mmCIF file of C-alpha atoms and ligand atoms in Angstrom:
data_model
loop_
_atom_site.group_PDB
_atom_site.id
_atom_site.type_symbol
_atom_site.label_atom_id
_atom_site.label_comp_id
_atom_site.label_asym_id
_atom_site.label_seq_id
_atom_site.Cartn_x
_atom_site.Cartn_y
_atom_site.Cartn_z
ATOM 1 C CA MET A 759 119.733 76.256 86.959
ATOM 2 C CA VAL A 760 119.712 79.224 88.988
ATOM 3 C CA ARG A 761 122.190 81.815 88.545
ATOM 4 C CA PHE A 762 122.978 83.483 92.137
ATOM 5 C CA LEU A 763 123.598 87.082 92.489
ATOM 6 C CA ARG A 764 125.156 88.703 95.587
ATOM 7 C CA PRO A 765 126.247 92.485 95.158
ATOM 8 C CA GLY A 766 127.924 93.815 98.008
ATOM 9 C CA SER A 767 127.019 97.351 97.471
ATOM 10 C CA LEU A 768 123.561 99.292 96.247
ATOM 11 C CA ALA A 769 125.343 100.664 93.181
ATOM 12 C CA GLU A 770 126.627 96.983 92.534
ATOM 13 C CA ALA A 771 123.416 95.732 92.862
ATOM 14 C CA CYS A 772 121.873 98.674 90.789
ATOM 15 C CA ALA A 773 124.421 97.628 88.210
ATOM 16 C CA MET A 774 123.615 93.946 88.520
ATOM 17 C CA ARG A 775 119.798 94.956 87.977
ATOM 18 C CA ALA A 776 120.188 96.929 84.848
ATOM 19 C CA GLU A 777 122.373 94.430 82.773
ATOM 20 C CA GLN A 778 120.575 91.393 84.086
ATOM 21 C CA PRO A 779 116.702 92.122 84.497
ATOM 22 C CA ASP A 780 115.375 88.936 84.553
ATOM 23 C CA ALA A 781 117.232 88.749 88.168
ATOM 24 C CA VAL A 782 114.868 88.695 90.771
ATOM 25 C CA PRO A 783 115.418 90.788 94.090
ATOM 26 C CA LEU A 784 115.547 88.571 97.099
ATOM 27 C CA ALA A 785 115.506 90.333 100.839
ATOM 28 C CA GLY A 786 114.450 88.009 103.617
ATOM 29 C CA GLY A 787 112.880 85.498 100.902
ATOM 30 C CA THR A 788 109.864 84.777 103.317
ATOM 31 C CA ASP A 789 107.650 85.318 99.935
ATOM 32 C CA LEU A 790 109.776 84.825 97.004
ATOM 33 C CA LEU A 791 110.875 81.794 98.267
ATOM 34 C CA VAL A 792 107.415 80.233 98.651
ATOM 35 C CA GLN A 793 106.910 80.988 95.285
ATOM 36 C CA LEU A 794 110.201 78.642 94.382
ATOM 37 C CA ASN A 795 109.120 75.924 96.149
ATOM 38 C CA LEU A 796 105.386 76.129 94.737
ATOM 39 C CA ARG A 797 107.402 76.290 91.494
ATOM 40 C CA ARG A 798 105.150 79.558 91.036
ATOM 41 C CA GLU A 799 108.356 81.235 89.572
ATOM 42 C CA ARG A 800 111.096 79.928 88.193
ATOM 43 C CA PRO A 801 113.638 82.909 88.012
ATOM 44 C CA ALA A 802 116.337 82.997 85.453
ATOM 45 C CA ALA A 803 118.333 84.412 88.404
ATOM 46 C CA LEU A 804 118.585 85.507 92.041
ATOM 47 C CA LEU A 805 119.787 89.041 93.179
ATOM 48 C CA ASP A 806 120.308 88.539 96.655
ATOM 49 C CA LEU A 807 120.752 91.829 98.691
ATOM 50 C CA SER A 808 121.011 90.189 102.134
ATOM 51 C CA GLY A 809 125.008 91.943 101.649
ATOM 52 C CA VAL A 810 123.855 95.302 100.597
ATOM 53 C CA ALA A 811 124.706 97.286 103.935
ATOM 54 C CA GLU A 812 123.525 100.253 102.866
ATOM 55 C CA LEU A 813 119.820 98.743 102.992
ATOM 56 C CA ALA A 814 120.063 97.724 106.133
ATOM 57 C CA GLU A 815 120.403 100.955 108.108
ATOM 58 C CA TRP A 816 117.452 102.752 109.356
ATOM 59 C CA SER A 817 118.707 107.022 110.462
ATOM 60 C CA ARG A 818 116.351 109.509 111.620
ATOM 61 C CA GLU A 819 116.595 112.484 109.221
ATOM 62 C CA GLY A 820 114.282 115.674 109.887
ATOM 63 C CA ASP A 821 110.876 115.293 110.634
ATOM 64 C CA GLY A 822 111.073 111.394 109.379
ATOM 65 C CA PHE A 823 112.826 107.922 109.206
ATOM 66 C CA ARG A 824 114.867 106.869 106.542
ATOM 67 C CA ILE A 825 113.954 102.783 106.970
ATOM 68 C CA GLY A 826 116.454 100.777 104.551
ATOM 69 C CA ALA A 827 114.660 97.867 101.900
ATOM 70 C CA GLY A 828 116.290 95.321 104.005
ATOM 71 C CA VAL A 829 115.576 96.438 107.557
ATOM 72 C CA PRO A 830 113.598 93.266 109.405
ATOM 73 C CA PHE A 831 110.088 93.784 111.247
ATOM 74 C CA THR A 832 112.112 92.626 114.777
ATOM 75 C CA ARG A 833 114.458 95.565 114.416
ATOM 76 C CA ILE A 834 111.255 97.807 112.820
ATOM 77 C CA VAL A 835 110.012 97.270 116.199
ATOM 78 C CA GLY A 836 112.503 96.660 118.463
ATOM 79 C CA GLU A 837 114.437 100.118 117.468
ATOM 80 C CA ILE A 838 112.246 102.853 116.210
ATOM 81 C CA GLY A 839 108.531 100.955 117.224
ATOM 82 C CA GLU A 840 107.795 104.126 119.769
ATOM 83 C CA GLN A 841 108.291 106.727 116.630
ATOM 84 C CA VAL A 842 105.993 104.948 114.302
ATOM 85 C CA PRO A 843 103.526 102.931 115.924
ATOM 86 C CA ALA A 844 101.041 102.280 113.086
ATOM 87 C CA LEU A 845 103.772 100.835 111.358
ATOM 88 C CA ALA A 846 105.183 98.790 114.519
ATOM 89 C CA ALA A 847 102.112 97.644 115.510
ATOM 90 C CA ALA A 848 102.033 95.990 111.991
ATOM 91 C CA ALA A 849 105.167 94.922 112.033
ATOM 92 C CA ARG A 850 104.131 92.568 115.095
ATOM 93 C CA THR A 851 101.283 91.200 113.674
ATOM 94 C CA ILE A 852 103.349 89.449 110.254
ATOM 95 C CA GLY A 853 103.826 85.783 110.397
ATOM 96 C CA SER A 854 105.827 84.594 113.387
ATOM 97 C CA ALA A 855 108.755 85.351 115.142
ATOM 98 C CA GLN A 856 110.491 83.832 112.677
ATOM 99 C CA ILE A 857 108.823 85.615 110.061
ATOM 100 C CA ARG A 858 109.712 89.134 110.961
ATOM 101 C CA ASN A 859 113.418 87.872 111.687
ATOM 102 C CA ARG A 860 113.389 87.687 107.811
ATOM 103 C CA GLY A 861 110.996 89.416 106.359
ATOM 104 C CA THR A 862 111.185 92.943 105.814
ATOM 105 C CA LEU A 863 109.423 95.926 104.693
ATOM 106 C CA GLY A 864 111.269 96.416 101.030
ATOM 107 C CA GLY A 865 110.158 92.713 100.083
ATOM 108 C CA ASN A 866 106.478 93.625 101.598
ATOM 109 C CA LEU A 867 106.220 96.494 98.939
ATOM 110 C CA GLY A 868 107.820 94.098 96.404
ATOM 111 C CA THR A 869 105.454 91.730 96.496
ATOM 112 C CA ALA A 870 102.545 94.509 96.756
ATOM 113 C CA SER A 871 99.788 92.261 98.371
ATOM 114 C CA PRO A 872 96.853 94.161 98.838
ATOM 115 C CA ALA A 873 96.735 91.985 102.315
ATOM 116 C CA GLY A 874 100.640 93.476 102.727
ATOM 117 C CA ASP A 875 100.516 94.661 106.932
ATOM 118 C CA ALA A 876 102.769 97.460 106.510
ATOM 119 C CA LEU A 877 101.326 99.315 103.971
ATOM 120 C CA PRO A 878 97.992 100.514 105.574
ATOM 121 C CA PRO A 879 100.042 102.285 108.029
ATOM 122 C CA LEU A 880 102.246 103.390 105.867
ATOM 123 C CA VAL A 881 99.538 105.201 103.238
ATOM 124 C CA ALA A 882 97.663 106.039 106.822
ATOM 125 C CA THR A 883 101.122 108.542 107.788
ATOM 126 C CA GLY A 884 101.991 109.453 104.236
ATOM 127 C CA GLY A 885 105.207 107.460 103.639
ATOM 128 C CA GLU A 886 107.614 107.260 101.027
ATOM 129 C CA VAL A 887 109.374 104.871 98.826
ATOM 130 C CA GLU A 888 112.806 105.876 97.805
ATOM 131 C CA LEU A 889 113.569 103.783 94.232
ATOM 132 C CA VAL A 890 116.634 103.630 92.815
ATOM 133 C CA SER A 891 118.338 102.450 89.881
ATOM 134 C CA VAL A 892 121.504 103.216 87.475
ATOM 135 C CA ARG A 893 119.584 106.064 85.830
ATOM 136 C CA GLY A 894 119.040 107.686 89.450
ATOM 137 C CA ARG A 895 116.776 107.843 92.603
ATOM 138 C CA ARG A 896 112.536 109.034 92.064
ATOM 139 C CA THR A 897 110.980 109.219 95.368
ATOM 140 C CA VAL A 898 106.762 108.163 95.348
ATOM 141 C CA SER A 899 104.238 107.982 97.987
ATOM 142 C CA VAL A 900 103.258 104.343 99.327
ATOM 143 C CA GLU A 901 99.956 105.168 97.984
ATOM 144 C CA GLU A 902 100.854 105.456 94.046
ATOM 145 C CA PHE A 903 103.631 102.853 94.368
ATOM 146 C CA CYS A 904 100.577 99.886 94.717
ATOM 147 C CA THR A 905 98.803 99.727 91.766
ATOM 148 C CA GLY A 906 96.651 96.859 91.794
ATOM 149 C CA PRO A 907 96.869 93.422 93.709
ATOM 150 C CA LYS A 908 100.889 92.340 92.860
ATOM 151 C CA THR A 909 102.021 95.316 90.989
ATOM 152 C CA SER A 910 103.366 98.252 91.416
ATOM 153 C CA LEU A 911 105.430 101.536 90.051
ATOM 154 C CA LEU A 912 109.123 99.642 90.277
ATOM 155 C CA ALA A 913 110.366 99.163 87.283
ATOM 156 C CA PRO A 914 111.769 96.124 86.097
ATOM 157 C CA ASP A 915 115.787 97.970 85.752
ATOM 158 C CA GLU A 916 114.637 99.341 89.658
ATOM 159 C CA LEU A 917 115.120 98.395 93.715
ATOM 160 C CA VAL A 918 113.233 99.748 96.776
ATOM 161 C CA ALA A 919 116.051 101.457 98.279
ATOM 162 C CA GLU A 920 114.150 102.967 101.282
ATOM 163 C CA VAL A 921 110.926 103.928 102.947
ATOM 164 C CA ARG A 922 110.329 107.161 104.819
ATOM 165 C CA VAL A 923 108.095 107.684 107.213
ATOM 166 C CA PRO A 924 107.031 110.443 109.279
ATOM 167 C CA VAL A 925 107.646 110.859 112.912
ATOM 168 C CA ARG A 926 104.291 110.273 114.506
ATOM 169 C CA ARG A 927 102.136 113.721 115.321
ATOM 170 C CA GLY A 928 99.815 112.141 117.475
ATOM 171 C CA PRO A 929 98.762 108.257 118.092
ATOM 172 C CA GLN A 930 98.087 105.605 115.804
ATOM 173 C CA HIS A 931 96.820 102.585 115.313
ATOM 174 C CA PHE A 932 96.425 99.577 113.284
ATOM 175 C CA ALA A 933 93.950 96.556 113.887
ATOM 176 C CA LYS A 934 93.423 93.483 111.406
ATOM 177 C CA VAL A 935 91.240 90.936 110.916
ATOM 178 C CA GLY A 936 92.000 87.154 110.206
ATOM 179 C CA PRO A 937 90.405 83.447 110.874
ATOM 180 C CA ARG A 938 92.628 83.106 114.194
ATOM 181 C CA ASN A 939 94.888 85.698 116.174
ATOM 182 C CA ALA A 940 98.109 85.223 114.853
ATOM 183 C CA MET A 941 100.207 83.876 111.518
ATOM 184 C CA VAL A 942 97.135 85.367 109.559
ATOM 185 C CA ILE A 943 96.893 87.082 106.195
ATOM 186 C CA ALA A 944 94.400 90.259 106.928
ATOM 187 C CA VAL A 945 91.192 89.736 105.912
ATOM 188 C CA ALA A 946 90.514 93.213 105.835
ATOM 189 C CA ALA A 947 92.869 95.513 108.017
ATOM 190 C CA VAL A 948 92.582 99.631 109.235
ATOM 191 C CA ALA A 949 95.271 101.927 109.908
ATOM 192 C CA THR A 950 94.399 105.467 111.897
ATOM 193 C CA ALA A 951 96.153 108.613 112.155
ATOM 194 C CA VAL A 952 96.243 111.418 114.587
ATOM 195 C CA ASP A 953 97.591 114.643 113.226
ATOM 196 C CA ALA A 954 96.975 116.604 116.713
ATOM 197 C CA PRO A 955 98.858 119.931 115.503
ATOM 198 C CA GLY A 956 97.052 119.827 111.568
ATOM 199 C CA ARG A 957 93.864 118.536 113.629
ATOM 200 C CA ALA A 958 93.369 115.967 111.023
ATOM 201 C CA VAL A 959 92.979 112.196 110.961
ATOM 202 C CA ARG A 960 94.239 110.087 108.422
ATOM 203 C CA VAL A 961 92.800 106.619 107.620
ATOM 204 C CA ALA A 962 93.895 103.561 105.320
ATOM 205 C CA PHE A 963 92.309 100.510 104.664
ATOM 206 C CA GLY A 964 94.461 97.189 103.192
ATOM 207 C CA ALA A 965 92.897 93.610 102.051
ATOM 208 C CA ALA A 966 89.395 95.126 100.958
ATOM 209 C CA GLY A 967 90.485 96.713 97.436
ATOM 210 C CA PRO A 968 92.740 95.989 94.981
ATOM 211 C CA ARG A 969 95.980 98.070 96.559
ATOM 212 C CA PRO A 970 95.765 100.017 99.825
ATOM 213 C CA ALA A 971 94.386 103.308 99.864
ATOM 214 C CA ARG A 972 92.952 106.357 101.999
ATOM 215 C CA ALA A 973 89.549 106.988 102.716
ATOM 216 C CA ARG A 974 89.488 110.524 101.796
ATOM 217 C CA SER A 975 86.009 110.745 102.626
ATOM 218 C CA ALA A 976 86.419 109.536 106.581
ATOM 219 C CA GLU A 977 89.133 111.838 106.850
ATOM 220 C CA GLU A 978 87.339 115.014 105.822
ATOM 221 C CA PHE A 979 84.736 113.582 107.711
ATOM 222 C CA ALA A 980 86.473 113.144 111.126
ATOM 223 C CA ALA A 981 88.331 116.716 110.639
ATOM 224 C CA ALA A 982 84.864 118.179 111.252
ATOM 225 C CA ALA A 983 83.415 115.936 113.182
ATOM 226 C CA LEU A 984 85.671 115.669 116.363
ATOM 227 C CA ASP A 985 85.417 117.820 118.937
ATOM 228 C CA TRP A 986 89.559 118.937 118.914
ATOM 229 C CA ASP A 987 89.287 121.132 122.036
ATOM 230 C CA ARG A 988 89.462 117.376 124.182
ATOM 231 C CA GLY A 989 85.678 116.401 123.946
ATOM 232 C CA PRO A 990 84.973 112.570 123.374
ATOM 233 C CA VAL A 991 84.064 110.890 120.733
ATOM 234 C CA ASP A 992 80.545 110.645 120.108
ATOM 235 C CA PRO A 993 79.700 106.814 119.457
ATOM 236 C CA GLY A 994 77.908 108.336 116.216
ATOM 237 C CA VAL A 995 80.993 109.769 115.066
ATOM 238 C CA ALA A 996 82.714 106.934 115.050
ATOM 239 C CA ALA A 997 80.046 105.030 113.792
ATOM 240 C CA ARG A 998 79.446 107.477 110.913
ATOM 241 C CA PHE A 999 83.336 106.989 110.147
ATOM 242 C CA GLY A 1000 83.093 103.499 110.054
ATOM 243 C CA ALA A 1001 80.536 103.828 107.612
ATOM 244 C CA LEU A 1002 82.782 106.115 104.816
ATOM 245 C CA VAL A 1003 86.005 103.645 105.560
ATOM 246 C CA ALA A 1004 83.878 101.107 104.436
ATOM 247 C CA GLU A 1005 82.215 103.131 101.521
ATOM 248 C CA SER A 1006 86.007 103.712 100.164
ATOM 249 C CA CYS A 1007 86.340 99.613 100.166
ATOM 250 C CA ALA A 1008 86.233 97.537 96.857
ATOM 251 C CA PRO A 1009 86.743 94.131 98.262
ATOM 252 C CA ILE A 1010 86.012 91.033 96.326
ATOM 253 C CA ASP A 1011 85.214 87.418 97.460
ATOM 254 C CA ASP A 1012 87.711 85.359 97.703
ATOM 255 C CA VAL A 1013 88.984 82.205 99.333
ATOM 256 C CA ARG A 1014 89.091 83.757 102.408
ATOM 257 C CA ALA A 1015 86.273 85.809 102.924
ATOM 258 C CA THR A 1016 83.549 87.599 100.679
ATOM 259 C CA ALA A 1017 83.587 91.235 99.978
ATOM 260 C CA ALA A 1018 80.371 91.947 102.665
ATOM 261 C CA TYR A 1019 82.547 90.455 105.221
ATOM 262 C CA ARG A 1020 85.232 92.691 104.202
ATOM 263 C CA ARG A 1021 83.552 95.510 103.852
ATOM 264 C CA ARG A 1022 81.572 94.926 107.546
ATOM 265 C CA ALA A 1023 84.981 94.129 109.085
ATOM 266 C CA VAL A 1024 86.532 97.466 107.914
ATOM 267 C CA ALA A 1025 83.517 99.598 109.033
ATOM 268 C CA VAL A 1026 84.100 98.148 113.125
ATOM 269 C CA LEU A 1027 88.234 98.222 113.126
ATOM 270 C CA ALA A 1028 87.940 101.936 111.780
ATOM 271 C CA ALA A 1029 85.103 102.815 114.047
ATOM 272 C CA ARG A 1030 86.950 100.999 116.599
ATOM 273 C CA SER A 1031 90.375 102.346 115.903
ATOM 274 C CA LEU A 1032 89.168 106.169 115.810
ATOM 275 C CA THR A 1033 87.748 105.610 119.042
ATOM 276 C CA TRP A 1034 91.088 104.643 120.431
ATOM 277 C CA THR A 1035 93.340 106.828 118.747
ATOM 278 C CA TRP A 1036 91.037 109.746 119.926
ATOM 279 C CA ASN A 1037 90.973 108.197 123.940
ATOM 280 C CA GLU A 1038 94.584 108.726 123.028
ATOM 281 C CA TYR A 1039 94.954 111.650 121.818
ATOM 282 C CA ARG A 1040 92.831 112.936 124.555
ATOM 283 C CA ARG A 1041 95.094 111.592 127.426
ATOM 284 C CA ASP A 1042 98.036 112.828 125.749
ATOM 285 C CA MET A 1043 96.647 116.451 125.887
ATOM 286 C CA CYS A 1044 95.432 116.470 129.369
ATOM 287 C CA ALA A 1045 99.028 114.553 130.437
HETATM 288 C C1 LIG B 1597 104.788 81.883 107.196
HETATM 289 C C2 LIG B 1597 104.323 83.206 106.949
HETATM 290 C C3 LIG B 1597 103.528 83.836 106.925
HETATM 291 C C4 LIG B 1597 103.659 85.353 106.550
HETATM 292 N N1 LIG B 1597 102.613 85.948 107.294
HETATM 293 C C5 LIG B 1597 102.591 87.699 107.014
HETATM 294 C C6 LIG B 1597 101.549 88.647 107.474
HETATM 295 O O1 LIG B 1597 100.794 88.155 108.861
HETATM 296 N N2 LIG B 1597 101.643 90.184 107.291
HETATM 297 C C7 LIG B 1597 101.947 90.538 105.880
HETATM 298 O O2 LIG B 1597 101.783 91.286 105.325
HETATM 299 N N3 LIG B 1597 103.035 89.224 105.430
HETATM 300 C C8 LIG B 1597 103.024 87.935 105.609
HETATM 301 N N4 LIG B 1597 104.297 87.093 104.671
HETATM 302 C C9 LIG B 1597 104.528 87.781 103.803
HETATM 303 C C10 LIG B 1597 106.129 88.205 103.931
HETATM 304 O O3 LIG B 1597 106.134 87.798 105.110
HETATM 305 C C11 LIG B 1597 105.941 89.535 103.828
HETATM 306 O O4 LIG B 1597 105.665 90.560 102.341
HETATM 307 C C12 LIG B 1597 107.590 90.432 104.038
HETATM 308 O O5 LIG B 1597 107.632 92.022 103.354
HETATM 309 C C13 LIG B 1597 107.986 90.013 102.351
HETATM 310 O O6 LIG B 1597 109.695 90.270 103.026
HETATM 311 P P1 LIG B 1597 111.054 89.471 102.537
HETATM 312 O O7 LIG B 1597 112.479 90.463 103.091
HETATM 313 O O8 LIG B 1597 110.871 88.321 102.630
HETATM 314 O O9 LIG B 1597 110.742 89.613 100.712
HETATM 315 P P2 LIG B 1597 110.782 88.629 99.425
HETATM 316 O O10 LIG B 1597 110.319 87.290 99.703
HETATM 317 O O11 LIG B 1597 112.613 88.299 99.825
HETATM 318 O O12 LIG B 1597 110.979 89.137 98.210
HETATM 319 C C14 LIG B 1597 109.301 89.673 97.620
HETATM 320 C C15 LIG B 1597 109.157 90.618 96.634
HETATM 321 O O13 LIG B 1597 109.743 91.900 96.917
HETATM 322 C C16 LIG B 1597 110.971 91.680 96.180
HETATM 323 N N5 LIG B 1597 112.102 92.516 96.974
HETATM 324 C C17 LIG B 1597 112.331 92.398 97.600
HETATM 325 N N6 LIG B 1597 113.267 93.388 98.006
HETATM 326 C C18 LIG B 1597 113.374 94.128 97.445
HETATM 327 C C19 LIG B 1597 113.875 95.923 97.386
HETATM 328 N N7 LIG B 1597 114.533 95.694 97.869
HETATM 329 N N8 LIG B 1597 113.834 96.113 95.913
HETATM 330 C C20 LIG B 1597 112.906 95.358 95.030
HETATM 331 N N9 LIG B 1597 112.398 94.510 95.083
HETATM 332 C C21 LIG B 1597 112.792 93.731 96.212
HETATM 333 C C22 LIG B 1597 111.162 90.509 95.364
HETATM 334 O O14 LIG B 1597 111.877 90.095 94.460
HETATM 335 C C23 LIG B 1597 109.854 89.788 95.739
HETATM 336 O O15 LIG B 1597 109.521 89.569 94.891
HETATM 337 C C24 LIG B 1597 104.073 85.930 105.177
HETATM 338 C C25 LIG B 1597 104.675 84.683 104.837
HETATM 339 C C26 LIG B 1597 104.630 83.686 105.854
HETATM 340 C C27 LIG B 1597 105.803 82.471 104.981
#
């Protein structure tokens, strides 16, 4: 029989997690309940986080947003989507309306799938995760948090408390490829963020390596090759940018796609994303 724990506060949730490390956190359940239904996981206990009000809140703080781990994707899109456009664009592609109503950022991080759609935008925009336990709080970058396929820095007694996302400093974009246009796990994904004041472009890929990661060689190339005085992006620059992002990937062959297809998809998505974000940057600057 599975024990069902229902904390009413974050402090209580941390205490329960410390006392019963075999209790698996449950947020929206859109990943975990699938695993339970398929009998891939048999937890001794479930730690239901739906009654923890602190996890279901977001707030603006300085130059960023603190988004509680339990805020579902629908609310991210509807309530702060314009200020965190890459994350919102990714959230819009997650599952169906029902999945987006239940699924949370904390769950996407907890699963730490290389194909988790919220992860490339968080990596590209410099998102950070705050982890909490009875031992205290610590903050790590989302890029560091994901350590490999479905593995992360989350300790057995820790919970994801919130994600900190900087307010946009320029246009952002997210694109993914899959066998159809909706309800699909990404075969390849790319998030791009222009930092206009910093004259930099940040880019991260998903589903094309063991974990989401930035392509730093492509970022350095873009910073030097783009005409920051609002010149158009040269198609050759976009293609080279895409090629550099693809070189940074470490995709595998699996049931959904070959490594070669994923690498090609990343190159195309990255080149297009750079062109789209750059054109938007030029329009913003001219407005
Ligand atoms: C039909 C369908 C379509 C889907 N489509 C997509 C898609 O397009 N893109 C995509 O990225 N995902 C997709 N998913 C997967 C899923 O919806 C997302 O990963 C979602 O973000 C999971 O959030 P959740 O709140 O439901 O997590 P849950 O299922 O409740 O938990 C997931 C994992 O995270 C852990 N966890 C949850 N909250 C915390 C916390 N606060 N602290 C520590 N650990 C925690 C849980 O223990 C569990 O291991 C889909 C799922 C389904 C069923």
